[in-house]
mmCIF file of C-alpha atoms in Angstrom:
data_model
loop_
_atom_site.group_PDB
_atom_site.id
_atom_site.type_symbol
_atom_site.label_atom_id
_atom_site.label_comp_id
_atom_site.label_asym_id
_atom_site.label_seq_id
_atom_site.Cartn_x
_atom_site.Cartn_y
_atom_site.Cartn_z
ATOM 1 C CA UNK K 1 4.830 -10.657 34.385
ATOM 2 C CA UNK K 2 7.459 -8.371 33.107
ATOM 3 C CA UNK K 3 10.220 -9.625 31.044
ATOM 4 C CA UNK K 4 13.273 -8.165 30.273
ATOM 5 C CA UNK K 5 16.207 -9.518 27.877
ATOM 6 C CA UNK K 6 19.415 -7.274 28.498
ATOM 7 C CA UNK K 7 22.606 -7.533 26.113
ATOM 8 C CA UNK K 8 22.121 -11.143 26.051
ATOM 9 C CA UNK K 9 24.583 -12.956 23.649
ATOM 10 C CA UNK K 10 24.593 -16.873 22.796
ATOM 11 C CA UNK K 11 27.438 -19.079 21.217
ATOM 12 C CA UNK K 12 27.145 -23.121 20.433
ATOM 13 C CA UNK K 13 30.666 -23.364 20.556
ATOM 14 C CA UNK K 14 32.124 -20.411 19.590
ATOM 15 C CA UNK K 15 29.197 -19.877 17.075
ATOM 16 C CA UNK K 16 26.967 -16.567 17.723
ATOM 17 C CA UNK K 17 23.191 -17.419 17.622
ATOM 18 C CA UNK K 18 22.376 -13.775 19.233
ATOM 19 C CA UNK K 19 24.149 -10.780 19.060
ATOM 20 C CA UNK K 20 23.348 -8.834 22.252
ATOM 21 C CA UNK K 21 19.916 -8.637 21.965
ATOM 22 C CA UNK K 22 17.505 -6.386 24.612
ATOM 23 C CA UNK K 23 13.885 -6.653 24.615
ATOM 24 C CA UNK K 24 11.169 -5.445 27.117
ATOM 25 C CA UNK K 25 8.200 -7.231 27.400
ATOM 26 C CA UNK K 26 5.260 -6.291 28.942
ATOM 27 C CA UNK K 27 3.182 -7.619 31.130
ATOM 28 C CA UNK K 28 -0.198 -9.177 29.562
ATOM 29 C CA UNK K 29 1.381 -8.484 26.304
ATOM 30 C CA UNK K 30 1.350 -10.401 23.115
ATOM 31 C CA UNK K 31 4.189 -10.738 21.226
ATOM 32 C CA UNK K 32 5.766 -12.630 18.196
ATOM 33 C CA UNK K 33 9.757 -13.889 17.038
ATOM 34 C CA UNK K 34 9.037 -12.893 13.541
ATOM 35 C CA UNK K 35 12.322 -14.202 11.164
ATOM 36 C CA UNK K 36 13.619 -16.954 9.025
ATOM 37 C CA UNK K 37 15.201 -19.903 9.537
ATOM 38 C CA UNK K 38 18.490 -19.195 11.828
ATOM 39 C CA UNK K 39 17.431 -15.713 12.862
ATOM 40 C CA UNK K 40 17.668 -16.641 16.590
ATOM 41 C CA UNK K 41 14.083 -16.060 17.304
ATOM 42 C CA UNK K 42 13.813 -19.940 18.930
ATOM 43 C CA UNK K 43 17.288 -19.578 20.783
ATOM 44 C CA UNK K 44 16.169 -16.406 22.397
ATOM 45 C CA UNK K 45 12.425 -18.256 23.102
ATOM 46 C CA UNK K 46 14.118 -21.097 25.094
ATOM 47 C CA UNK K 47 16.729 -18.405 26.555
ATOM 48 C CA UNK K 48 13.549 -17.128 27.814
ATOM 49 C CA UNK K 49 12.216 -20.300 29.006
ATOM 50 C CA UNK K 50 15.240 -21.289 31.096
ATOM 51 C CA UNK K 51 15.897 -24.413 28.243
ATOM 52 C CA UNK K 52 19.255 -22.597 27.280
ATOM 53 C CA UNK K 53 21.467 -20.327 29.498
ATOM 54 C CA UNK K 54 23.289 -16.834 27.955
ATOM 55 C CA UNK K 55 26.716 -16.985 27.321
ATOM 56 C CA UNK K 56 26.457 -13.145 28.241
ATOM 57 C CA UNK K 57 23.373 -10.610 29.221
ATOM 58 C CA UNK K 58 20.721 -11.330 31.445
ATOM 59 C CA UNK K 59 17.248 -11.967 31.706
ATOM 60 C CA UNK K 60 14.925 -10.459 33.905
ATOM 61 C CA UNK K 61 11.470 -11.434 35.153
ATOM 62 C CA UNK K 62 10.044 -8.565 36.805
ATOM 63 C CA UNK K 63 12.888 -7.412 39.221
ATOM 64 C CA UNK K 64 14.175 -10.766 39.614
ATOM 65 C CA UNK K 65 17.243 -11.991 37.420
ATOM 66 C CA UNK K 66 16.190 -15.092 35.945
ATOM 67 C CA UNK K 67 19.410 -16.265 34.211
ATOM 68 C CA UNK K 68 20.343 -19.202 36.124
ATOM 69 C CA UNK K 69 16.984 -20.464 37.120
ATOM 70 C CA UNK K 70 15.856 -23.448 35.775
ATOM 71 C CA UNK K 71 12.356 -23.646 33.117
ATOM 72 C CA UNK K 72 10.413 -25.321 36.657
ATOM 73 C CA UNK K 73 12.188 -21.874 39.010
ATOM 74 C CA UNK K 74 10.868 -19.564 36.188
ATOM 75 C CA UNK K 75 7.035 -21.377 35.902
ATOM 76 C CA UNK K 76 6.667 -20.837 32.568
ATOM 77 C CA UNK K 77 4.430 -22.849 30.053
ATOM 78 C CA UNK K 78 6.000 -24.358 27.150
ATOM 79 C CA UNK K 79 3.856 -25.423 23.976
ATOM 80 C CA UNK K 80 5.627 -27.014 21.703
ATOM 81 C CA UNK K 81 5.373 -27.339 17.202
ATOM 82 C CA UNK K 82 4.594 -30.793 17.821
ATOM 83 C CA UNK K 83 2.890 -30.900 20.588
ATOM 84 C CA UNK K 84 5.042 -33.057 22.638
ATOM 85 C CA UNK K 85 2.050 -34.616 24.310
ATOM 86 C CA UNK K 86 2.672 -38.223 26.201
ATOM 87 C CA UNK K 87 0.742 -41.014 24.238
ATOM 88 C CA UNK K 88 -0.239 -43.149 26.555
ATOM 89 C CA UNK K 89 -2.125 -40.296 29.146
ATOM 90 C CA UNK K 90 -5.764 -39.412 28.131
ATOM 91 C CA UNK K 91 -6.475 -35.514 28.143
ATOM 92 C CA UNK K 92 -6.964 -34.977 31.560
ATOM 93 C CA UNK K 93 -3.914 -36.640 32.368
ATOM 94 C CA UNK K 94 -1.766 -34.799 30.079
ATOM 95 C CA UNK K 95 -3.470 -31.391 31.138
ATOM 96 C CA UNK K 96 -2.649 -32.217 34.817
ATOM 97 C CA UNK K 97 0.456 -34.041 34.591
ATOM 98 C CA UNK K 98 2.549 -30.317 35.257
ATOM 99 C CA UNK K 99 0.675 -30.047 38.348
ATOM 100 C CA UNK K 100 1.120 -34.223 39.295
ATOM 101 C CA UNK K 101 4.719 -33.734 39.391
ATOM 102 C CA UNK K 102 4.352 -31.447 41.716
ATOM 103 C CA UNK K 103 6.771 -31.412 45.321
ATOM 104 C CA UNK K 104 5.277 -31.446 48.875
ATOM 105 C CA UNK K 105 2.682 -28.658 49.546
ATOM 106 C CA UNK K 106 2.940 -26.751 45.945
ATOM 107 C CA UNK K 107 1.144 -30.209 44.529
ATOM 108 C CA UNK K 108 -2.065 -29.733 44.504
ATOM 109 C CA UNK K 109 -5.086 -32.827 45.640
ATOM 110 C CA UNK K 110 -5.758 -35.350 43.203
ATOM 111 C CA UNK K 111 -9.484 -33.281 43.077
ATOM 112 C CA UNK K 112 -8.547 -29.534 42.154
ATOM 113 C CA UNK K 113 -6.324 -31.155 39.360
ATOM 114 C CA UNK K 114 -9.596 -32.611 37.994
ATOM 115 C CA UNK K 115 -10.907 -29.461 38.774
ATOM 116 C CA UNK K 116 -8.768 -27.398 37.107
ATOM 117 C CA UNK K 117 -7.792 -29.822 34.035
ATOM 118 C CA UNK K 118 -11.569 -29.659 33.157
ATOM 119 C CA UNK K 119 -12.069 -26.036 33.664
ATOM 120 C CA UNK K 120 -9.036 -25.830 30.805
ATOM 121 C CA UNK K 121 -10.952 -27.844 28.668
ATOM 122 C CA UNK K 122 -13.670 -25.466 29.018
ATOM 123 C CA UNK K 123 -11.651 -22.887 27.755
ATOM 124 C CA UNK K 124 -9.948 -24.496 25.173
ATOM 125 C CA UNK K 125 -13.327 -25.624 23.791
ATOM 126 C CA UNK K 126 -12.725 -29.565 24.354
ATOM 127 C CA UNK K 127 -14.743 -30.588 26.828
ATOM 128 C CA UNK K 128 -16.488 -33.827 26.724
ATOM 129 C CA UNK K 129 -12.889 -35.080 25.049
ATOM 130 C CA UNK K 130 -10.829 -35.611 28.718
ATOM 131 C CA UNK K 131 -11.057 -39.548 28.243
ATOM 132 C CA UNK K 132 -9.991 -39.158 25.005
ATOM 133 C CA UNK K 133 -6.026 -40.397 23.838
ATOM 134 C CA UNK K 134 -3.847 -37.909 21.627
ATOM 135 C CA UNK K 135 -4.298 -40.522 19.156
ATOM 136 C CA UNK K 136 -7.589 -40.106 19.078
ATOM 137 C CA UNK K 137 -7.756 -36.390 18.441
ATOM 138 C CA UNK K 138 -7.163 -33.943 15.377
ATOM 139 C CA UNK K 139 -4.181 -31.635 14.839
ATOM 140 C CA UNK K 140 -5.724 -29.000 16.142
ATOM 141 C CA UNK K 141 -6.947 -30.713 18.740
ATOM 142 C CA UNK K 142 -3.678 -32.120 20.153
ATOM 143 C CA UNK K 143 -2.344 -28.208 20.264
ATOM 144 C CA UNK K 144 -5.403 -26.838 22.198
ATOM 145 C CA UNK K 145 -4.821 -29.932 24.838
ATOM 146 C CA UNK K 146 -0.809 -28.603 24.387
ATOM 147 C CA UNK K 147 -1.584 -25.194 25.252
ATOM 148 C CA UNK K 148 -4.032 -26.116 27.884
ATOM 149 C CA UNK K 149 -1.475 -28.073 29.667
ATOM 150 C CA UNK K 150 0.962 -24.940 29.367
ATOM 151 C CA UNK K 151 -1.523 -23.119 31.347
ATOM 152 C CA UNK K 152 -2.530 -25.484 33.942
ATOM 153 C CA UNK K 153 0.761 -24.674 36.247
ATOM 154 C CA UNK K 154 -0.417 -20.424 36.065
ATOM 155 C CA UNK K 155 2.734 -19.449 34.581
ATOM 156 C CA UNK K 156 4.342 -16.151 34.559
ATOM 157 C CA UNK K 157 4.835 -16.806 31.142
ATOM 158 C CA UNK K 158 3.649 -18.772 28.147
ATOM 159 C CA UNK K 159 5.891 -19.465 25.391
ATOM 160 C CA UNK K 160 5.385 -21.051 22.259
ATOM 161 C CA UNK K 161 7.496 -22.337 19.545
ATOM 162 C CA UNK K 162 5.870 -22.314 15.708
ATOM 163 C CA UNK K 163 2.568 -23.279 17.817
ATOM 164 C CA UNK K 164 0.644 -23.729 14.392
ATOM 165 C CA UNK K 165 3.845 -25.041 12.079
ATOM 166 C CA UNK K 166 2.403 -28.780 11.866
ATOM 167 C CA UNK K 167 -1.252 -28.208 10.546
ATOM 168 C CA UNK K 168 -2.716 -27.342 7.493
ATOM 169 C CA UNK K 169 -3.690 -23.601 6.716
ATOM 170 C CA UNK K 170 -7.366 -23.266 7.255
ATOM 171 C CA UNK K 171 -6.468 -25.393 10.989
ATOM 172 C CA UNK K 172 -3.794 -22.601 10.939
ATOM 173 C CA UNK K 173 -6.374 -19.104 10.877
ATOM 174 C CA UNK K 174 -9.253 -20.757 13.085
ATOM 175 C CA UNK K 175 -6.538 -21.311 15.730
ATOM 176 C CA UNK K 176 -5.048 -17.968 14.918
ATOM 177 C CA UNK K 177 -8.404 -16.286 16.247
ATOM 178 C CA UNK K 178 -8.832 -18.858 19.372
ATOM 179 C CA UNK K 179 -5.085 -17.866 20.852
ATOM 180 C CA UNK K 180 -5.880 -14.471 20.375
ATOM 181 C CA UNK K 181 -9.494 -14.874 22.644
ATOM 182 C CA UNK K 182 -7.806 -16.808 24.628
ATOM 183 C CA UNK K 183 -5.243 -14.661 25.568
ATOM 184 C CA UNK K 184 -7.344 -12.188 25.768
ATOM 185 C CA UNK K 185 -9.480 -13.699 28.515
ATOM 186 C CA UNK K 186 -6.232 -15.135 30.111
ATOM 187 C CA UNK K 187 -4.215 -12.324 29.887
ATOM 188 C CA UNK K 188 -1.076 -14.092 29.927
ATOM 189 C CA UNK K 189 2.182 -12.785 29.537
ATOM 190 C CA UNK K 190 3.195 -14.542 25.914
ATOM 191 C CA UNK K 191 5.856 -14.830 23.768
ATOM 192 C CA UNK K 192 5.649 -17.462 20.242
ATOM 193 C CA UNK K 193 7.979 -17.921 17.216
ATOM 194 C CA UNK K 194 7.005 -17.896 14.423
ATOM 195 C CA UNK K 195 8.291 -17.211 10.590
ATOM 196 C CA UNK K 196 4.982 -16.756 9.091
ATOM 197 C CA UNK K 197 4.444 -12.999 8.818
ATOM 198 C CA UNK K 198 0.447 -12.981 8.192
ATOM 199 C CA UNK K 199 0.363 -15.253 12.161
ATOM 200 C CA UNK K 200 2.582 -12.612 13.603
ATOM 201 C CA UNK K 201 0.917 -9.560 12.108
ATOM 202 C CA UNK K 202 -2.887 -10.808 13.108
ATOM 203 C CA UNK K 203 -1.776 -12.259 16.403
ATOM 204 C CA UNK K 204 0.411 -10.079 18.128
ATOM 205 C CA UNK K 205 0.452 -6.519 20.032
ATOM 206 C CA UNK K 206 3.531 -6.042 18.905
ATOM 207 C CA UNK K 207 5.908 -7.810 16.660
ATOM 208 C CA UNK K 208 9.680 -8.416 16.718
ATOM 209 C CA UNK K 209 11.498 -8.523 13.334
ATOM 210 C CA UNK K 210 15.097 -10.864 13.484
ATOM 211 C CA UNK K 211 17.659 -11.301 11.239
ATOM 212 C CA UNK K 212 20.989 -13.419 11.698
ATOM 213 C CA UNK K 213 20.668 -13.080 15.809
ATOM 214 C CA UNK K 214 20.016 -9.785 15.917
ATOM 215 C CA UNK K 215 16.510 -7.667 16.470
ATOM 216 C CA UNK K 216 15.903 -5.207 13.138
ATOM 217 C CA UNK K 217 12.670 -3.413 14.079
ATOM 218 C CA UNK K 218 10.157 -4.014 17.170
ATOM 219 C CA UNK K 219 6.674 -2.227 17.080
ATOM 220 C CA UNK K 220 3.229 -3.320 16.294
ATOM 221 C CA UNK K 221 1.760 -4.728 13.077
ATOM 222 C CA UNK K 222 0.956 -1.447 11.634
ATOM 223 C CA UNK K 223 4.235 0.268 12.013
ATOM 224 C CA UNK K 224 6.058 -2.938 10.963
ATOM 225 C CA UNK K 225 4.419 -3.028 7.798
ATOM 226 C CA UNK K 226 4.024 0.719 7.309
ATOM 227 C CA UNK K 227 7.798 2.323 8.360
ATOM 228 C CA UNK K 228 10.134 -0.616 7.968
ATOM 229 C CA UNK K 229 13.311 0.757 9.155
ATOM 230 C CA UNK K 230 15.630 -1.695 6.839
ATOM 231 C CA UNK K 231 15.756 -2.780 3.007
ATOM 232 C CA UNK K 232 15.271 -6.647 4.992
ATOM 233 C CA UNK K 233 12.128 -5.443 6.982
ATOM 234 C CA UNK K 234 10.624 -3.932 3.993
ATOM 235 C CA UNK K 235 11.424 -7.546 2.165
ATOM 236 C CA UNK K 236 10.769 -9.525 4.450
ATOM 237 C CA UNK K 237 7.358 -8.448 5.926
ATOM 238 C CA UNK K 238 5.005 -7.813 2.991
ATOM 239 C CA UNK K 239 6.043 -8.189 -0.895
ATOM 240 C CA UNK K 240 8.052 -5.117 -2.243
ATOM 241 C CA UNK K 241 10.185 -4.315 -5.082
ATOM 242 C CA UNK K 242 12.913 -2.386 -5.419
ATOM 243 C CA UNK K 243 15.066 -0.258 -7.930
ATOM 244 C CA UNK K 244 18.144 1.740 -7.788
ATOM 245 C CA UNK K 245 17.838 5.342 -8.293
ATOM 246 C CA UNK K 246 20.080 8.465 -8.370
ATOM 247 C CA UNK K 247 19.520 11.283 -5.801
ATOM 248 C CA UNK K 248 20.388 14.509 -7.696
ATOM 249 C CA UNK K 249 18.595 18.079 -6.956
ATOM 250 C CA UNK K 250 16.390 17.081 -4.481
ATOM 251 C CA UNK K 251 15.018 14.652 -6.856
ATOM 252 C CA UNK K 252 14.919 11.094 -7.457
ATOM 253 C CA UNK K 253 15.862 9.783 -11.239
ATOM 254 C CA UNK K 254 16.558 6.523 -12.862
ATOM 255 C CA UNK K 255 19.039 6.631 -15.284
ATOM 256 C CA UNK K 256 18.914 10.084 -16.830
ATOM 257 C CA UNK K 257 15.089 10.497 -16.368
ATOM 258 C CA UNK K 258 13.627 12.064 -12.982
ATOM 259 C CA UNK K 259 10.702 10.023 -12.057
ATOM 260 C CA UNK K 260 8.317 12.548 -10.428
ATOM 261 C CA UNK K 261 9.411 11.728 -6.608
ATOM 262 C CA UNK K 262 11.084 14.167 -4.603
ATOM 263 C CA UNK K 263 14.198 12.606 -2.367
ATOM 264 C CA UNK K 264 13.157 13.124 1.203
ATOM 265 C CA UNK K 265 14.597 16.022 3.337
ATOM 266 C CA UNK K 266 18.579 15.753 4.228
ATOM 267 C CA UNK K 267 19.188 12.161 1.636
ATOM 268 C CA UNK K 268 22.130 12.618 -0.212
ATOM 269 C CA UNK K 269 22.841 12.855 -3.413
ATOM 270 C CA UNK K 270 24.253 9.619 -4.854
ATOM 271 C CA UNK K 271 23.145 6.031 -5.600
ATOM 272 C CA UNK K 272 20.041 4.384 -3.256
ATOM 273 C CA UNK K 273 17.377 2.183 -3.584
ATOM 274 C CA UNK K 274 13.708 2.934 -3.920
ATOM 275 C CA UNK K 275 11.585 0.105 -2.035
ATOM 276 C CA UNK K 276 7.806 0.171 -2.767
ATOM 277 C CA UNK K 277 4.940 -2.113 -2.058
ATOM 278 C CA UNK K 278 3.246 -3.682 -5.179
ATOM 279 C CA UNK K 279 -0.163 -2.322 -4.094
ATOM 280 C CA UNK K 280 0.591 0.672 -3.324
ATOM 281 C CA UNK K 281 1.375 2.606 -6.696
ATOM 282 C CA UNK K 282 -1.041 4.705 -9.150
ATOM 283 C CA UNK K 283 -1.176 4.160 -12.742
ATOM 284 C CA UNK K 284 -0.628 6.763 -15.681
ATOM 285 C CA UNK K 285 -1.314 7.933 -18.933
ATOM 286 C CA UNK K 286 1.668 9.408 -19.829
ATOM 287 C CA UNK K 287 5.033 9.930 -18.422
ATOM 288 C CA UNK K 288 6.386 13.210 -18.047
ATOM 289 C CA UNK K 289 7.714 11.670 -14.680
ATOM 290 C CA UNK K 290 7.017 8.262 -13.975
ATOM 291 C CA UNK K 291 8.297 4.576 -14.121
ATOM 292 C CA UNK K 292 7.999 3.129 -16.951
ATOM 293 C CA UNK K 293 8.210 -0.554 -17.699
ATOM 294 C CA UNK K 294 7.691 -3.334 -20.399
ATOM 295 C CA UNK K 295 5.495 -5.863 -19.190
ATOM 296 C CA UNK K 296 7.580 -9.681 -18.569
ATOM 297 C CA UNK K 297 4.811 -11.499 -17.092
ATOM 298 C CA UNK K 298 1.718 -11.581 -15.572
ATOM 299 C CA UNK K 299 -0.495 -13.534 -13.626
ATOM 300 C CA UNK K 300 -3.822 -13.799 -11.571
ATOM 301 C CA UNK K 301 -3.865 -13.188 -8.309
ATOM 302 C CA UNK K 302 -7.023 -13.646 -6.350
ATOM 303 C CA UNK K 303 -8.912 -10.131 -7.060
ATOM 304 C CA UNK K 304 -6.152 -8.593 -8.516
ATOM 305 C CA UNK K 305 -3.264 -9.028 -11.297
ATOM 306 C CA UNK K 306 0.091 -8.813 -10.838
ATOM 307 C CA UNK K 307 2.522 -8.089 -13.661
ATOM 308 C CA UNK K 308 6.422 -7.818 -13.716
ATOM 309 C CA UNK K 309 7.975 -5.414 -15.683
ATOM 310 C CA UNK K 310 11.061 -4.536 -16.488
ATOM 311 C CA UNK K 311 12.725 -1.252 -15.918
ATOM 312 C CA UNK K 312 15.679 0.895 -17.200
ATOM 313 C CA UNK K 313 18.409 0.165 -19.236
ATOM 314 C CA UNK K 314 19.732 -2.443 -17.394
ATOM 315 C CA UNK K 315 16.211 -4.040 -17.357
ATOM 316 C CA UNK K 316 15.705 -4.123 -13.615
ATOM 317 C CA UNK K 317 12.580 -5.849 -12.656
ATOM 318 C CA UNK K 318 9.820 -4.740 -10.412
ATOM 319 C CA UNK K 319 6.119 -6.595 -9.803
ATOM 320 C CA UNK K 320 2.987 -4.311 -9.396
ATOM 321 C CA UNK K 321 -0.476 -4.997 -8.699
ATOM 322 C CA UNK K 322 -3.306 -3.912 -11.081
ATOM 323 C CA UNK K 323 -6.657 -4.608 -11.470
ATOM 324 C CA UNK K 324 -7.800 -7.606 -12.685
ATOM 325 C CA UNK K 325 -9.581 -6.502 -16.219
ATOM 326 C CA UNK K 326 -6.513 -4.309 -16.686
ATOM 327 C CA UNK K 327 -5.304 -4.581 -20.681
ATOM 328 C CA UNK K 328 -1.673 -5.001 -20.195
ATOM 329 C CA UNK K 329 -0.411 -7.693 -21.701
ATOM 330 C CA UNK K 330 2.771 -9.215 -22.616
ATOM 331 C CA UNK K 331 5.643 -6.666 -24.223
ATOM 332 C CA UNK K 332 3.024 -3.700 -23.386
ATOM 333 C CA UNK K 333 4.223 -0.689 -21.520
ATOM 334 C CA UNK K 334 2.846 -0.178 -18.346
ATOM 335 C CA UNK K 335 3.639 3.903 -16.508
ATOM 336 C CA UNK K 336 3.742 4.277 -13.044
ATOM 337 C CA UNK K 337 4.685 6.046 -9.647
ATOM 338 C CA UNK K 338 4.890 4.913 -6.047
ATOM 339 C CA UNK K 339 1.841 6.401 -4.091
ATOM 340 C CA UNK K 340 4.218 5.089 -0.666
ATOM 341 C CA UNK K 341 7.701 4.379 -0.835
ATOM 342 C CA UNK K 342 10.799 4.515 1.585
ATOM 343 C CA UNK K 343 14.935 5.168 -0.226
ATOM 344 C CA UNK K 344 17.550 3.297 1.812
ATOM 345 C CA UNK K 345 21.621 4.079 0.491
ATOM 346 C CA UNK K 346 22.907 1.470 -1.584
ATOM 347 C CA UNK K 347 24.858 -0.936 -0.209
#
C-alpha cells in the first residue's frame, strides 16, 4: 500500500508540531522517522495511523484520501514502545484479540483465529509460548507477540513507534535483524520512529531525517550518511566536526593559512564552515597545507583513538580518529586534511 503525506501541517493549540510536510511512501517499503526529541517524527506516525487528524494537508493511501478515517477505516497495525499488551490475555489471545473484535461477517471463526494467531507465532519465532502470560515473557518477547498482533488484522500498513526504545542494546540488534527478515518475508508496507541513527540506518530502505516538524533530507542510508544536505544532517547522523574557514581564490584557508582544499565550483568567497567526518581524514608529515592542531585530549575508542585538538587562533576544536598505537599525546601537534568533506555558508 501506497502512502502519501501532502502539505500536511499540525497545531496542539496553536502550537506547530509539522510544518507542511510531504512524503511518498512506497509500497513494500521500509522506512524510518529518524530525529530527536520534538522533531515531529511520532506526530506525523500517528497522523499516519489515523490516532491524530491534520490541521491542514492530506493523507493518502493509495488513491484514497485517508484524512478523516479512523485507525480501524485505515487497517493499519500499531506496535507500540511499550508494548501495550493486555495482562490478563495469554499470547494467543492477545495475537487474536484485533481480529475478536471484529463486526458481523469481517470477524473471522473462533478456528482461523487460532489458525492464524499460531501461524504468527511461527513467524515471530514463539511458538510453543501461546499459553504463556506477558508476564511471563522477556522484553523481547513481549514486542515480537506486539508486532505479531499488529499483523494479525493484514494491514495496509504497519507502524511502529521506538519499537526497540524499552530493551537493552544487545535485545536491541538481534531484533534489529528479525524486523528486517520479517519484513522481508511479509513485505509490509512500514513506517517506525525512531531517534537512534545506527536502527534507522541498518533497518530501513530509506531513511527520513526531521528536525523541529519539518523533513531535512529523505534517501537511503548511504546517501544520508554520505551527502548530507544540511550542517544538522551532517551532525546529527554520524559524528563530525566542524571549523570555520574563509573562501578566497578558489581556495579554502583558516585564518591566513590555505589548508590544501580547493572550495568547490560556484561557493563564494566569504566565511563558511567546513564539516568533516572524524574517520575520514589522512595524516601528514608536514604542513605546507594542512590542519594543524595541538592535541586536548584523547581517548580509546574500540579499535581506534580519538583525539581532540584544537585549531586556529581562536582555538576551535575538532575530534579525529587515528590509529590506536598512534604517538600523539597530550600538547603534541597533530597535521591533517579532510580526505571527504562538505562547506555549508555560515550562518
Amino acid at each position: 500500500m501506497e502512502v502519501r503525506v501532502v502539505n500536511v501541517r499540525k497545531e496542539f493549540e496553536r502550537f506547530p508540531a509539522l510544518h507542511d510536510v510531504s512524503l511518498d511512501i512506497r509500497s513494500g517499503e521500509l522506512i524510518a522517522l529518524l530525529g530527536p526529541s520534538g522533531s515531529g517524527k511520532t506526530t506525523l506516525l500517528r497522523l499516519i495511523a489515523g490516532l491524530e487528524r491534520p490541521t491542514k494537508g492530506a493523507i493518502f493511501f493509495g488513491e484514497e484520501d485517508a484524512s478523516q478515517k479512523s485507525i480501524q477505516e485505515r487497517n493499519v497495525g500499531f506496535v507500540f514502545q511499550h508494548y501495550a499488551l493486555f495482562r490478563h490475555m495469554t499470547v494467543a489471545d492477545n495475537i487474536g484479540f484485533g481480529l475478536k473484535v471484529r463486526h458481523g461477517a469481517a470477524r473471522p471463526s473462533a478456528q482461523e483465529i487460532r489458525r492464524r494467531a499460531s501461524e504468527l507465532l511461527d513467524l515471530v519465532q514463539l511458538s510453543g509460548l501461546e499459553k504463556r502470560y506477558p508476564a511471563q515473557l522477556s522484553g523481547g518477547q513481549r514486542q515480537r507477540v506486539a508486532l505479531a498482533r499488529a499483523m494479525a488484522i493484514e494491514p495496509k500498513v504497519l507502524l511502529l513507534d521506538e519499537p526497540f526504545g524499552a530493551l537493552d542494546a544487545q535485545v536491541r540488534r538481534e531484533l534489529r535483524r528479525w524486523l528486517r527478515e520479517i519484513h522481508d518475508a511479509t513485505g509490509h508496507t512500514t513506517v517506525f520512529v525512531t531517534h537512534d541513527q545506527e536502527e534507522a540506518l541498518e533497518l530501513a530502505d530509506r531513511v527520513v531525517v526531521m528536525s523541529q516538524g519539518r523533513i531535512e533530507q529523505v534517501g537511503s542510508a548511504d546517501e544520508i550518511y554520505d551527502i548530507p544536505n544540511s550542517p544538522f544532517v551532517y551532525n546529527f547522523v554520524g559524528e563530525s566536526s566542524s571549523l570555520p574557514v574563509k573562501v578566497e581564490d578558489g581556495q579554502l584557508w583558516i585564518a591566513d593559512r590555505p589548508i590544501g582544499l580547493s572550495a568547490p565550483q560556484g561557493a563564494p568567497s566569504g566565511q563558511a564552515l567546513l564539516y568533516f567526518r572524524p574517520h575520514d581524514v589522512e595524516l601528514l608529515d608536514g604542513c605546507s597545507g594542512c590542519i594543524a592542531g595541538t592535541v586536548a585530549a584523547s581517548r580509546r575508542v574500540a579499535g581506534t583513538r580519538r583525539v581532540e585538538l584544537e585549531v586556529g587562533g581562536e582555538r576551535q576544536r575538532v575530534e579525529i580518529e587515528l590509529p590506536v598505537d598512534h604517538p600523539a599525546a597530550q600538547k603534541s601537534r597533530v597535521a591533517f586534511r579532510p580526505r571527504r568533506w562538505k562547506l555549508f555558508p555560515a550562518s
